[in-house]
Amino acid sequence: MPDTLNPVELLAQKPLVMRRIGNRDLDQIVVVAGDQVGFDHLRCIPSKALIHAADAFHTANCQREAAPFGLSVKGIELDFARTVAWKDSIVTRLTGGVAGLLKKSGVSIISGTAEILDGKTVKVETADTTERVRARHLVLATGSLPQTLPTLPFGGNVISSTELLSLRERPRRLVVVGGGYIGLELGIAFAKLGSEVTVVEADERILPRWDAALTRPVARRLEDLKVGVITAAYARGLTRGEEGLLIEQRGHPPREIPADKILVAVGREPCTKGFGLERLDLAMEGKFVKIDRRCETSMLNVWAIGDLTGEPMLAHRAMAQGAMVAEIVAGQRRVFDAVAIPSVCFTDPEVISVGYTPEQAKAEGLDITVTTFPFAANGRALTQMNEEGFVRIVARADDHLVLGGQAVGAGVSELTSSLALAIEMGAVLEDVAGTIGAHPTRSEAIHEAAFGALGRGLHI
Ligand code: NAD
């Protein structure tokens, strides 16, 4: 039973932190992972793999029906078991890669269930032993878990996104409770794979966290894909016989929706239970662990990163926080002062937001200029036969400082880094307009929106 004082203990599955610390020549590092190394970091990957496969299948089917490019496609079959195996192979490749990188950086890994004993001691139950690990620094990165509904607990046909992504067969009828990020990303993917999908959303519209202009193209696409959308509706439980979902929609009598599987995607909550966190008696901020700008908790040398520390619950925020904590522990002076953390909804079409939305800027009393550029005027979008959507740029009216950018359209997730870079570098509209981008690309729409804001629109 080792009882030495290691420099850092990471309680979770955020291996990037350890790699960064490992690179800084601290002598001994220990990662405690409940499951595979990097499991949490790679949770996003399986859904994106499935979204891609679903898109390929759907595109092939569209060619068969309409042959817009003159392609003749016959006999399209989907071997769902192979799709899932392909998705799993990507996860295995990435987790294997992360484990290899950790090893190369001199990080020791203990696979087991951890329990905090005090701010410097963690007990780990592994498959065959119990170890006690002591550390000068403790990094909490336990992430989040899917929120449950009291009326619809997980079990049987009521499943979370993790289980949906591990099914070996496509459900014939899938009901999705929650029309947010996860519900729509996966609902759209399964509709393209051939499931009959119905989304039940409590709010008046889908994606209520996003502004209506950005979500309208997604609503239209749901209609095209024949996804049923029932808004202003709550899940009330399983029907008798458990073959469907009982819902209550405002202004309507309760009704039943037949379902083979019911995905509950109504948000996530921080994972704060079951590993002795209460022994530290840390200051909390609601359900989340309270941190300062260095990600330090109320206890000296106890750090927390990621979903455990609040919104936005996004992997890239967690990674940036983790890398920063690693540098602080290694002796650098750092604070977390990201100006813009991009949000992406990998629906069809994709939706992104970086920095301020017009509403957020106005709420802060800023005098702004807002300009949009439609993909219908973008050559690349036309060549891809997908001209739905637009790019929007938000800038300060007086000095033209770029405050934010949003977009909806095919592949717009790839535009997030240019927008984030512009905002992080303090670019003004003239900088964005004056930067030469490649033609023909979808990213030209950002450039065009900036020109538009300066009253010098090129293609509109
Ligand atoms: P979400 O908050 O985006 O959506 C949950 C939806 O469920 C909301 O629209 C809400 O109104 C609805 N809802 C709540 N209770 C309901 C009920 N009883 N009946 C019907 N609808 C109900 O949450 P999510 O989609 O579960 O995602 C969780 C977190 O994961 C998000 O905070 C997000 O930050 C993160 N995430 C990010 C991405 C991404 O960046 N691409 C993708 C997936 C998830």
Short mmCIF file of C-alpha atoms and ligand atoms in Angstrom, two decimals:
data_model
loop_
_atom_site.label_atom_id
_atom_site.label_comp_id
_atom_site.label_asym_id
_atom_site.label_seq_id
_atom_site.Cartn_x
_atom_site.Cartn_y
_atom_site.Cartn_z
CA MET A 1 0.00 0.00 0.00
CA PRO A 2 1.97 3.11 -1.14
CA ASP A 3 1.70 6.09 1.18
CA THR A 4 4.08 8.58 -0.38
CA LEU A 5 3.11 12.18 -1.16
CA ASN A 6 2.70 12.38 -4.95
CA PRO A 7 2.65 15.80 -6.57
CA VAL A 8 -0.78 15.43 -8.13
CA GLU A 9 -3.75 13.16 -7.84
CA LEU A 10 -6.40 13.42 -10.52
CA LEU A 11 -9.73 12.09 -9.47
CA ALA A 12 -11.45 11.53 -12.76
CA GLN A 13 -11.10 10.90 -16.40
CA LYS A 14 -9.49 14.02 -17.76
CA PRO A 15 -6.18 12.60 -18.87
CA LEU A 16 -5.14 15.72 -20.72
CA VAL A 17 -4.39 17.44 -17.44
CA MET A 18 -2.10 14.65 -16.45
CA ARG A 19 -0.32 14.66 -19.75
CA ARG A 20 0.30 18.38 -19.45
CA ILE A 21 1.63 17.92 -15.93
CA GLY A 22 3.58 14.85 -17.00
CA ASN A 23 5.26 16.95 -19.63
CA ARG A 24 6.45 19.25 -16.90
CA ASP A 25 8.68 16.69 -15.24
CA LEU A 26 6.91 16.35 -11.91
CA ASP A 27 8.12 13.08 -10.50
CA GLN A 28 5.05 10.98 -9.90
CA ILE A 29 1.51 11.32 -11.14
CA VAL A 30 -1.50 9.15 -10.48
CA VAL A 31 -4.73 9.07 -12.45
CA VAL A 32 -7.75 7.37 -11.01
CA ALA A 33 -10.13 6.39 -13.75
CA GLY A 34 -13.41 4.64 -13.03
CA ASP A 35 -13.48 3.22 -16.52
CA GLN A 36 -11.35 3.61 -19.62
CA VAL A 37 -8.82 6.41 -19.59
CA GLY A 38 -10.31 9.37 -21.36
CA PHE A 39 -13.82 8.00 -21.22
CA ASP A 40 -15.35 11.33 -20.32
CA HIS A 41 -13.32 13.29 -22.85
CA LEU A 42 -14.37 10.84 -25.55
CA ARG A 43 -18.07 10.81 -24.74
CA CYS A 44 -18.65 13.37 -27.48
CA ILE A 45 -16.92 11.21 -30.05
CA PRO A 46 -19.39 8.29 -30.24
CA SER A 47 -22.33 10.58 -30.95
CA LYS A 48 -20.41 12.44 -33.66
CA ALA A 49 -19.40 9.13 -35.28
CA LEU A 50 -23.02 7.98 -35.31
CA ILE A 51 -24.19 11.36 -36.64
CA HIS A 52 -21.69 11.01 -39.50
CA ALA A 53 -22.75 7.45 -40.35
CA ALA A 54 -26.42 8.43 -40.20
CA ASP A 55 -25.74 11.33 -42.52
CA ALA A 56 -23.95 9.10 -45.04
CA PHE A 57 -26.86 6.64 -45.03
CA HIS A 58 -29.42 9.38 -45.39
CA THR A 59 -27.48 11.10 -48.20
CA ALA A 60 -27.25 7.82 -50.09
CA ASN A 61 -31.01 7.34 -49.70
CA CYS A 62 -31.65 10.88 -50.97
CA GLN A 63 -29.53 10.11 -54.04
CA ARG A 64 -31.60 7.02 -54.68
CA GLU A 65 -34.80 9.02 -54.54
CA ALA A 66 -33.83 12.23 -56.34
CA ALA A 67 -30.38 11.62 -57.89
CA PRO A 68 -29.65 15.39 -57.96
CA PHE A 69 -25.99 14.84 -58.92
CA GLY A 70 -26.92 12.24 -61.53
CA LEU A 71 -25.76 9.41 -59.29
CA SER A 72 -27.62 6.18 -59.55
CA VAL A 73 -27.69 4.42 -56.20
CA LYS A 74 -29.31 1.05 -55.72
CA GLY A 75 -29.76 -1.46 -52.92
CA ILE A 76 -28.70 0.60 -49.91
CA GLU A 77 -28.64 -1.48 -46.75
CA LEU A 78 -27.61 -0.47 -43.28
CA ASP A 79 -25.83 -3.03 -41.12
CA PHE A 80 -26.39 -1.24 -37.82
CA ALA A 81 -24.21 -3.69 -35.88
CA ARG A 82 -21.30 -2.75 -38.15
CA THR A 83 -22.05 0.97 -37.78
CA VAL A 84 -21.85 0.54 -33.99
CA ALA A 85 -18.67 -1.55 -34.27
CA TRP A 86 -17.07 1.18 -36.42
CA LYS A 87 -18.07 3.84 -33.88
CA ASP A 88 -16.62 1.70 -31.06
CA SER A 89 -13.38 1.20 -32.98
CA ILE A 90 -12.86 4.97 -33.10
CA VAL A 91 -13.39 5.23 -29.36
CA THR A 92 -10.96 2.35 -28.75
CA ARG A 93 -8.38 4.00 -31.00
CA LEU A 94 -8.68 7.32 -29.20
CA THR A 95 -8.69 5.91 -25.67
CA GLY A 96 -5.73 3.70 -26.58
CA GLY A 97 -3.94 6.77 -27.96
CA VAL A 98 -4.60 8.74 -24.78
CA ALA A 99 -3.36 5.87 -22.60
CA GLY A 100 -0.19 5.72 -24.72
CA LEU A 101 0.38 9.47 -24.41
CA LEU A 102 -0.02 9.29 -20.63
CA LYS A 103 2.50 6.49 -20.43
CA LYS A 104 4.93 8.42 -22.58
CA SER A 105 4.56 11.41 -20.25
CA GLY A 106 5.35 9.29 -17.19
CA VAL A 107 1.83 9.28 -15.77
CA SER A 108 0.87 6.29 -13.61
CA ILE A 109 -2.71 5.10 -14.01
CA ILE A 110 -4.71 3.31 -11.37
CA SER A 111 -7.99 1.93 -12.67
CA GLY A 112 -10.46 1.76 -9.84
CA THR A 113 -13.11 3.49 -7.80
CA ALA A 114 -11.83 6.38 -5.76
CA GLU A 115 -12.99 7.74 -2.44
CA ILE A 116 -11.65 10.94 -0.96
CA LEU A 117 -10.53 10.51 2.65
CA ASP A 118 -9.20 14.06 3.08
CA GLY A 119 -7.77 16.86 0.93
CA LYS A 120 -4.55 14.92 0.44
CA THR A 121 -5.62 11.29 0.60
CA VAL A 122 -7.68 9.11 -1.70
CA LYS A 123 -8.55 5.46 -1.27
CA VAL A 124 -8.83 3.50 -4.49
CA GLU A 125 -10.57 0.15 -4.82
CA THR A 126 -9.06 -1.64 -7.79
CA ALA A 127 -10.08 -5.05 -9.13
CA ASP A 128 -7.81 -6.81 -6.66
CA THR A 129 -6.49 -4.37 -4.04
CA THR A 130 -7.28 -1.29 -2.04
CA GLU A 131 -4.71 1.44 -2.37
CA ARG A 132 -4.27 4.63 -0.41
CA VAL A 133 -2.76 7.42 -2.48
CA ARG A 134 -1.42 10.64 -0.95
CA ALA A 135 -0.87 13.80 -2.96
CA ARG A 136 0.10 17.46 -2.51
CA HIS A 137 -2.51 18.49 -5.08
CA LEU A 138 -5.90 16.94 -5.75
CA VAL A 139 -7.73 17.72 -9.01
CA LEU A 140 -11.43 16.91 -9.09
CA ALA A 141 -12.76 16.27 -12.59
CA THR A 142 -15.62 13.84 -12.11
CA GLY A 143 -17.79 15.44 -14.80
CA SER A 144 -21.56 15.12 -14.97
CA LEU A 145 -24.29 12.53 -15.25
CA PRO A 146 -27.57 12.60 -17.19
CA GLN A 147 -30.35 14.19 -15.18
CA THR A 148 -33.16 11.81 -14.32
CA LEU A 149 -36.88 12.50 -14.29
CA PRO A 150 -38.75 11.26 -11.21
CA THR A 151 -41.63 10.21 -13.47
CA LEU A 152 -39.34 8.35 -15.85
CA PRO A 153 -36.38 6.72 -14.08
CA PHE A 154 -33.72 5.02 -16.23
CA GLY A 155 -34.20 1.29 -16.68
CA GLY A 156 -35.78 -1.05 -19.23
CA ASN A 157 -36.72 0.92 -22.32
CA VAL A 158 -36.02 4.26 -20.65
CA ILE A 159 -32.41 5.03 -21.53
CA SER A 160 -29.74 7.72 -21.45
CA SER A 161 -27.68 8.91 -24.42
CA THR A 162 -24.83 6.57 -23.40
CA GLU A 163 -27.14 3.56 -23.65
CA LEU A 164 -28.71 4.76 -26.89
CA LEU A 165 -25.24 4.95 -28.40
CA SER A 166 -24.53 1.38 -27.34
CA LEU A 167 -27.68 -0.26 -28.73
CA ARG A 168 -27.03 -3.16 -31.09
CA GLU A 169 -30.26 -2.61 -33.01
CA ARG A 170 -32.00 0.53 -34.22
CA PRO A 171 -35.19 1.14 -32.26
CA ARG A 172 -38.15 1.14 -34.63
CA ARG A 173 -39.88 3.87 -32.62
CA LEU A 174 -37.75 6.25 -30.57
CA VAL A 175 -39.26 8.89 -28.30
CA VAL A 176 -36.86 11.59 -27.15
CA VAL A 177 -37.71 13.51 -23.99
CA GLY A 178 -35.91 16.86 -24.19
CA GLY A 179 -35.44 18.89 -27.36
CA GLY A 180 -32.04 20.32 -26.31
CA TYR A 181 -28.53 19.55 -27.59
CA ILE A 182 -28.42 15.83 -26.91
CA GLY A 183 -32.05 15.05 -27.73
CA LEU A 184 -31.91 16.73 -31.13
CA GLU A 185 -28.41 15.60 -32.14
CA LEU A 186 -29.34 11.98 -31.49
CA GLY A 187 -32.99 12.27 -32.52
CA ILE A 188 -31.94 13.56 -35.95
CA ALA A 189 -29.25 10.86 -36.31
CA PHE A 190 -31.69 8.05 -35.52
CA ALA A 191 -34.33 9.52 -37.85
CA LYS A 192 -31.74 9.39 -40.64
CA LEU A 193 -30.90 5.82 -39.68
CA GLY A 194 -34.54 4.92 -40.19
CA SER A 195 -36.13 5.09 -36.73
CA GLU A 196 -39.50 6.76 -36.31
CA VAL A 197 -38.62 9.62 -33.94
CA THR A 198 -40.80 11.86 -31.77
CA VAL A 199 -39.31 14.66 -29.63
CA VAL A 200 -41.16 15.84 -26.53
CA GLU A 201 -40.00 19.24 -25.30
CA ALA A 202 -41.24 21.09 -22.21
CA ASP A 203 -40.54 24.55 -23.60
CA GLU A 204 -42.56 26.35 -26.29
CA ARG A 205 -39.90 25.54 -28.88
CA ILE A 206 -36.94 23.25 -29.50
CA LEU A 207 -33.43 24.33 -28.43
CA PRO A 208 -34.81 26.98 -26.06
CA ARG A 209 -31.29 27.98 -24.97
CA TRP A 210 -30.66 29.32 -28.51
CA ASP A 211 -32.31 32.29 -30.18
CA ALA A 212 -35.26 31.57 -32.45
CA ALA A 213 -33.60 32.73 -35.70
CA LEU A 214 -30.83 30.18 -35.20
CA THR A 215 -33.14 27.28 -34.42
CA ARG A 216 -35.73 27.82 -37.19
CA PRO A 217 -33.68 25.98 -39.86
CA VAL A 218 -33.34 23.03 -37.45
CA ALA A 219 -37.11 22.97 -36.92
CA ARG A 220 -37.61 22.95 -40.70
CA ARG A 221 -35.17 20.07 -41.08
CA LEU A 222 -36.98 18.08 -38.40
CA GLU A 223 -40.13 18.48 -40.46
CA ASP A 224 -38.34 17.29 -43.65
CA LEU A 225 -37.05 14.26 -41.78
CA LYS A 226 -40.58 13.58 -40.48
CA VAL A 227 -39.48 13.84 -36.87
CA GLY A 228 -42.52 14.47 -34.69
CA VAL A 229 -42.04 17.47 -32.40
CA ILE A 230 -44.39 18.02 -29.47
CA THR A 231 -43.60 21.23 -27.59
CA ALA A 232 -45.00 22.59 -24.33
CA ALA A 233 -45.27 18.97 -23.24
CA TYR A 234 -44.03 16.96 -20.25
CA ALA A 235 -43.31 13.28 -19.92
CA ARG A 236 -45.60 11.87 -17.23
CA GLY A 237 -44.35 8.29 -17.16
CA LEU A 238 -44.61 4.99 -18.97
CA THR A 239 -47.94 3.80 -20.25
CA ARG A 240 -49.55 0.74 -18.73
CA GLY A 241 -47.77 -2.22 -20.28
CA GLU A 242 -44.70 0.02 -20.64
CA GLU A 243 -45.01 0.17 -24.43
CA GLY A 244 -45.05 3.89 -24.71
CA LEU A 245 -44.79 7.27 -23.06
CA LEU A 246 -47.58 9.15 -21.39
CA ILE A 247 -47.33 12.88 -22.07
CA GLU A 248 -49.22 15.97 -21.07
CA GLN A 249 -49.19 18.88 -23.50
CA ARG A 250 -50.46 22.27 -22.38
CA GLY A 251 -54.05 22.71 -23.54
CA HIS A 252 -54.51 19.04 -24.48
CA PRO A 253 -55.69 15.96 -22.62
CA PRO A 254 -52.93 13.46 -21.65
CA ARG A 255 -51.98 11.06 -24.46
CA GLU A 256 -49.79 8.09 -25.19
CA ILE A 257 -46.95 7.86 -27.70
CA PRO A 258 -45.92 4.32 -28.63
CA ALA A 259 -42.19 3.73 -28.20
CA ASP A 260 -39.64 0.91 -28.32
CA LYS A 261 -37.03 3.08 -26.60
CA ILE A 262 -37.38 6.34 -24.70
CA LEU A 263 -34.30 8.57 -24.56
CA VAL A 264 -34.31 10.97 -21.62
CA ALA A 265 -32.10 13.96 -22.45
CA VAL A 266 -33.28 16.72 -20.13
CA GLY A 267 -29.90 18.06 -19.05
CA ARG A 268 -26.93 16.91 -17.05
CA GLU A 269 -25.96 17.37 -13.41
CA PRO A 270 -22.55 17.51 -11.78
CA CYS A 271 -21.22 14.26 -10.41
CA THR A 272 -20.66 15.17 -6.75
CA LYS A 273 -21.86 12.05 -4.95
CA GLY A 274 -20.41 8.65 -4.18
CA PHE A 275 -16.73 9.52 -3.91
CA GLY A 276 -16.42 11.20 -0.51
CA LEU A 277 -16.57 14.81 -1.72
CA GLU A 278 -18.64 15.76 1.33
CA ARG A 279 -15.63 15.02 3.56
CA LEU A 280 -13.88 18.09 2.12
CA ASP A 281 -16.84 20.35 2.97
CA LEU A 282 -16.03 22.56 -0.03
CA ALA A 283 -17.92 25.77 -0.77
CA MET A 284 -20.57 25.08 -3.40
CA GLU A 285 -22.36 27.25 -5.95
CA GLY A 286 -25.77 25.60 -6.19
CA LYS A 287 -25.14 22.02 -7.30
CA PHE A 288 -21.63 22.82 -8.53
CA VAL A 289 -18.27 22.94 -6.77
CA LYS A 290 -17.29 26.60 -6.35
CA ILE A 291 -13.96 27.56 -7.90
CA ASP A 292 -11.98 30.75 -8.30
CA ARG A 293 -10.38 32.03 -11.51
CA ARG A 294 -7.55 29.54 -11.07
CA CYS A 295 -10.00 26.64 -10.66
CA GLU A 296 -8.99 26.31 -7.02
CA THR A 297 -11.79 25.23 -4.66
CA SER A 298 -12.28 26.67 -1.17
CA MET A 299 -9.58 24.25 0.03
CA LEU A 300 -5.93 24.99 -0.67
CA ASN A 301 -4.41 22.75 -3.36
CA VAL A 302 -7.76 21.10 -4.14
CA TRP A 303 -8.68 22.01 -7.70
CA ALA A 304 -11.82 21.33 -9.76
CA ILE A 305 -12.40 21.46 -13.50
CA GLY A 306 -15.12 20.69 -16.03
CA ASP A 307 -18.83 19.95 -15.64
CA LEU A 308 -18.42 19.62 -11.88
CA THR A 309 -17.80 23.39 -11.75
CA GLY A 310 -20.78 24.64 -13.74
CA GLU A 311 -21.93 25.80 -17.14
CA PRO A 312 -21.09 25.69 -19.93
CA MET A 313 -20.71 21.92 -19.59
CA LEU A 314 -18.44 21.52 -22.55
CA ALA A 315 -15.44 19.28 -23.07
CA HIS A 316 -13.28 22.07 -24.52
CA ARG A 317 -13.85 24.27 -21.47
CA ALA A 318 -12.87 21.38 -19.20
CA MET A 319 -9.74 20.71 -21.25
CA ALA A 320 -8.67 24.35 -21.17
CA GLN A 321 -9.27 24.51 -17.40
CA GLY A 322 -7.36 21.26 -16.91
CA ALA A 323 -4.36 22.41 -18.90
CA MET A 324 -4.31 25.64 -16.91
CA VAL A 325 -4.44 23.83 -13.54
CA ALA A 326 -1.57 21.64 -14.70
CA GLU A 327 0.50 24.72 -15.44
CA ILE A 328 -0.36 26.32 -12.07
CA VAL A 329 0.58 23.14 -10.22
CA ALA A 330 3.82 23.11 -12.19
CA GLY A 331 4.59 26.61 -10.86
CA GLN A 332 3.22 28.99 -13.50
CA ARG A 333 1.03 32.02 -12.79
CA ARG A 334 -2.23 31.57 -14.69
CA VAL A 335 -5.91 32.52 -14.49
CA PHE A 336 -8.80 31.26 -16.60
CA ASP A 337 -9.92 34.28 -18.59
CA ALA A 338 -11.40 32.86 -21.79
CA VAL A 339 -13.24 35.63 -23.62
CA ALA A 340 -15.28 33.21 -25.72
CA ILE A 341 -16.07 29.52 -25.29
CA PRO A 342 -17.79 28.22 -28.44
CA SER A 343 -21.04 26.26 -28.18
CA VAL A 344 -21.97 23.86 -30.93
CA CYS A 345 -25.10 21.93 -31.53
CA PHE A 346 -24.25 19.11 -33.94
CA THR A 347 -27.77 18.94 -35.33
CA ASP A 348 -28.64 19.12 -39.03
CA PRO A 349 -28.04 21.95 -39.75
CA GLU A 350 -25.40 22.65 -37.12
CA VAL A 351 -25.80 25.67 -34.84
CA ILE A 352 -22.95 27.60 -33.22
CA SER A 353 -22.50 30.54 -30.91
CA VAL A 354 -19.26 32.19 -29.86
CA GLY A 355 -19.04 35.17 -27.53
CA TYR A 356 -21.96 37.56 -27.19
CA THR A 357 -25.33 37.02 -28.84
CA PRO A 358 -27.19 40.24 -29.73
CA GLU A 359 -29.50 39.67 -26.73
CA GLN A 360 -26.61 39.24 -24.30
CA ALA A 361 -24.87 42.36 -25.62
CA LYS A 362 -28.07 44.42 -25.37
CA ALA A 363 -28.73 43.09 -21.86
CA GLU A 364 -25.34 44.54 -20.87
CA GLY A 365 -26.34 47.90 -22.33
CA LEU A 366 -23.85 47.70 -25.22
CA ASP A 367 -24.54 49.67 -28.38
CA ILE A 368 -24.07 47.06 -31.10
CA THR A 369 -24.24 46.44 -34.80
CA VAL A 370 -25.55 43.04 -35.94
CA THR A 371 -25.10 41.76 -39.50
CA THR A 372 -25.99 38.45 -41.09
CA PHE A 373 -24.85 36.82 -44.31
CA PRO A 374 -26.91 33.98 -45.81
CA PHE A 375 -25.35 30.78 -47.17
CA ALA A 376 -27.71 31.17 -50.15
CA ALA A 377 -25.18 33.78 -51.37
CA ASN A 378 -22.12 31.58 -50.68
CA GLY A 379 -20.72 29.70 -53.67
CA ARG A 380 -19.36 26.78 -51.66
CA ALA A 381 -22.76 26.21 -50.01
CA LEU A 382 -24.37 26.05 -53.46
CA THR A 383 -21.82 23.50 -54.71
CA GLN A 384 -22.66 21.38 -51.68
CA MET A 385 -26.38 21.67 -52.41
CA ASN A 386 -26.93 22.94 -48.90
CA GLU A 387 -27.62 26.64 -48.76
CA GLU A 388 -29.76 26.74 -45.62
CA GLY A 389 -28.63 29.07 -42.84
CA PHE A 390 -26.53 32.15 -42.22
CA VAL A 391 -23.61 33.65 -40.32
CA ARG A 392 -24.17 36.53 -37.94
CA ILE A 393 -21.58 38.86 -36.51
CA VAL A 394 -22.08 41.06 -33.44
CA ALA A 395 -19.78 44.05 -32.96
CA ARG A 396 -19.63 47.20 -30.87
CA ALA A 397 -21.15 50.09 -32.84
CA ASP A 398 -18.56 52.69 -31.81
CA ASP A 399 -15.16 51.02 -32.26
CA HIS A 400 -16.30 47.91 -34.24
CA LEU A 401 -14.82 45.46 -31.70
CA VAL A 402 -16.10 41.99 -32.57
CA LEU A 403 -18.10 40.71 -29.60
CA GLY A 404 -19.66 37.55 -30.93
CA GLY A 405 -20.68 35.40 -33.83
CA GLN A 406 -23.40 32.85 -34.45
CA ALA A 407 -24.24 30.63 -37.38
CA VAL A 408 -26.58 27.92 -38.52
CA GLY A 409 -25.84 25.75 -41.52
CA ALA A 410 -24.06 22.65 -42.76
CA GLY A 411 -20.62 22.19 -41.21
CA VAL A 412 -20.61 25.51 -39.34
CA SER A 413 -18.97 23.84 -36.33
CA GLU A 414 -15.72 24.37 -38.28
CA LEU A 415 -16.27 28.15 -38.18
CA THR A 416 -16.07 28.32 -34.39
CA SER A 417 -12.29 28.64 -34.23
CA SER A 418 -12.09 31.64 -36.58
CA LEU A 419 -14.78 33.43 -34.61
CA ALA A 420 -13.18 32.52 -31.27
CA LEU A 421 -9.77 33.66 -32.53
CA ALA A 422 -11.17 37.00 -33.73
CA ILE A 423 -12.86 37.63 -30.39
CA GLU A 424 -9.93 36.40 -28.28
CA MET A 425 -7.47 38.57 -30.29
CA GLY A 426 -9.67 41.64 -29.92
CA ALA A 427 -10.28 41.94 -33.68
CA VAL A 428 -12.41 44.75 -35.07
CA LEU A 429 -14.71 44.39 -38.09
CA GLU A 430 -12.02 45.91 -40.32
CA ASP A 431 -9.57 43.13 -39.28
CA VAL A 432 -12.07 40.41 -40.15
CA ALA A 433 -13.06 42.06 -43.43
CA GLY A 434 -9.41 42.69 -44.33
CA THR A 435 -8.29 39.10 -43.77
CA ILE A 436 -8.06 37.16 -47.01
CA GLY A 437 -9.82 33.82 -46.68
CA ALA A 438 -9.85 31.02 -49.23
CA HIS A 439 -12.46 30.95 -51.98
CA PRO A 440 -14.74 29.06 -52.27
CA THR A 441 -15.31 28.17 -48.63
CA ARG A 442 -18.17 28.47 -46.19
CA SER A 443 -15.92 30.55 -43.92
CA GLU A 444 -16.13 33.39 -46.45
CA ALA A 445 -19.54 34.09 -44.93
CA ILE A 446 -17.81 35.47 -41.79
CA HIS A 447 -15.73 37.78 -43.95
CA GLU A 448 -18.81 38.84 -45.90
CA ALA A 449 -20.79 39.52 -42.72
CA ALA A 450 -17.96 41.81 -41.54
CA PHE A 451 -17.97 43.65 -44.88
CA GLY A 452 -21.75 43.94 -44.60
CA ALA A 453 -21.44 45.45 -41.13
CA LEU A 454 -19.09 48.08 -42.57
CA GLY A 455 -21.64 48.87 -45.28
CA ARG A 456 -19.41 47.38 -47.99
CA GLY A 457 -21.11 44.01 -48.63
CA LEU A 458 -19.49 42.18 -51.56
CA HIS A 459 -21.98 39.54 -52.59
CA ILE A 460 -25.23 40.82 -51.21
P1 NAD B 1 -30.22 20.79 -22.60
O1 NAD B 1 -30.36 21.64 -21.39
O2 NAD B 1 -29.53 21.31 -23.79
O3 NAD B 1 -31.66 20.33 -23.08
C1 NAD B 1 -32.59 19.73 -22.22
C2 NAD B 1 -33.98 20.01 -22.78
O4 NAD B 1 -34.91 19.21 -22.05
C3 NAD B 1 -34.40 21.46 -22.59
O5 NAD B 1 -34.82 21.96 -23.85
C4 NAD B 1 -35.54 21.38 -21.57
O6 NAD B 1 -36.52 22.38 -21.80
C5 NAD B 1 -36.08 19.99 -21.81
N1 NAD B 1 -36.76 19.38 -20.66
C6 NAD B 1 -36.43 19.46 -19.34
N2 NAD B 1 -37.30 18.74 -18.60
C7 NAD B 1 -38.20 18.19 -19.45
C8 NAD B 1 -39.35 17.34 -19.29
N3 NAD B 1 -39.72 16.90 -18.10
N4 NAD B 1 -40.03 16.98 -20.39
C9 NAD B 1 -39.66 17.43 -21.63
N5 NAD B 1 -38.59 18.23 -21.84
C10 NAD B 1 -37.87 18.60 -20.75
O7 NAD B 1 -29.56 19.43 -22.05
P2 NAD B 1 -28.95 18.19 -22.81
O8 NAD B 1 -29.34 18.17 -24.24
O9 NAD B 1 -29.27 17.00 -21.96
O10 NAD B 1 -27.41 18.48 -22.71
C11 NAD B 1 -26.78 18.55 -21.41
C12 NAD B 1 -25.51 19.36 -21.43
O11 NAD B 1 -24.56 18.73 -22.25
C13 NAD B 1 -25.74 20.75 -21.93
O12 NAD B 1 -25.65 21.62 -20.84
C14 NAD B 1 -24.63 21.01 -22.89
O13 NAD B 1 -23.77 22.01 -22.39
C15 NAD B 1 -23.88 19.70 -22.98
N6 NAD B 1 -23.83 19.24 -24.38
C16 NAD B 1 -23.16 19.94 -25.29
C17 NAD B 1 -23.14 19.51 -26.60
C18 NAD B 1 -22.39 20.25 -27.63
O14 NAD B 1 -21.72 21.22 -27.33
N7 NAD B 1 -22.50 19.85 -28.86
C19 NAD B 1 -23.83 18.40 -27.00
C20 NAD B 1 -24.51 17.72 -26.06
C21 NAD B 1 -24.52 18.17 -24.75
#
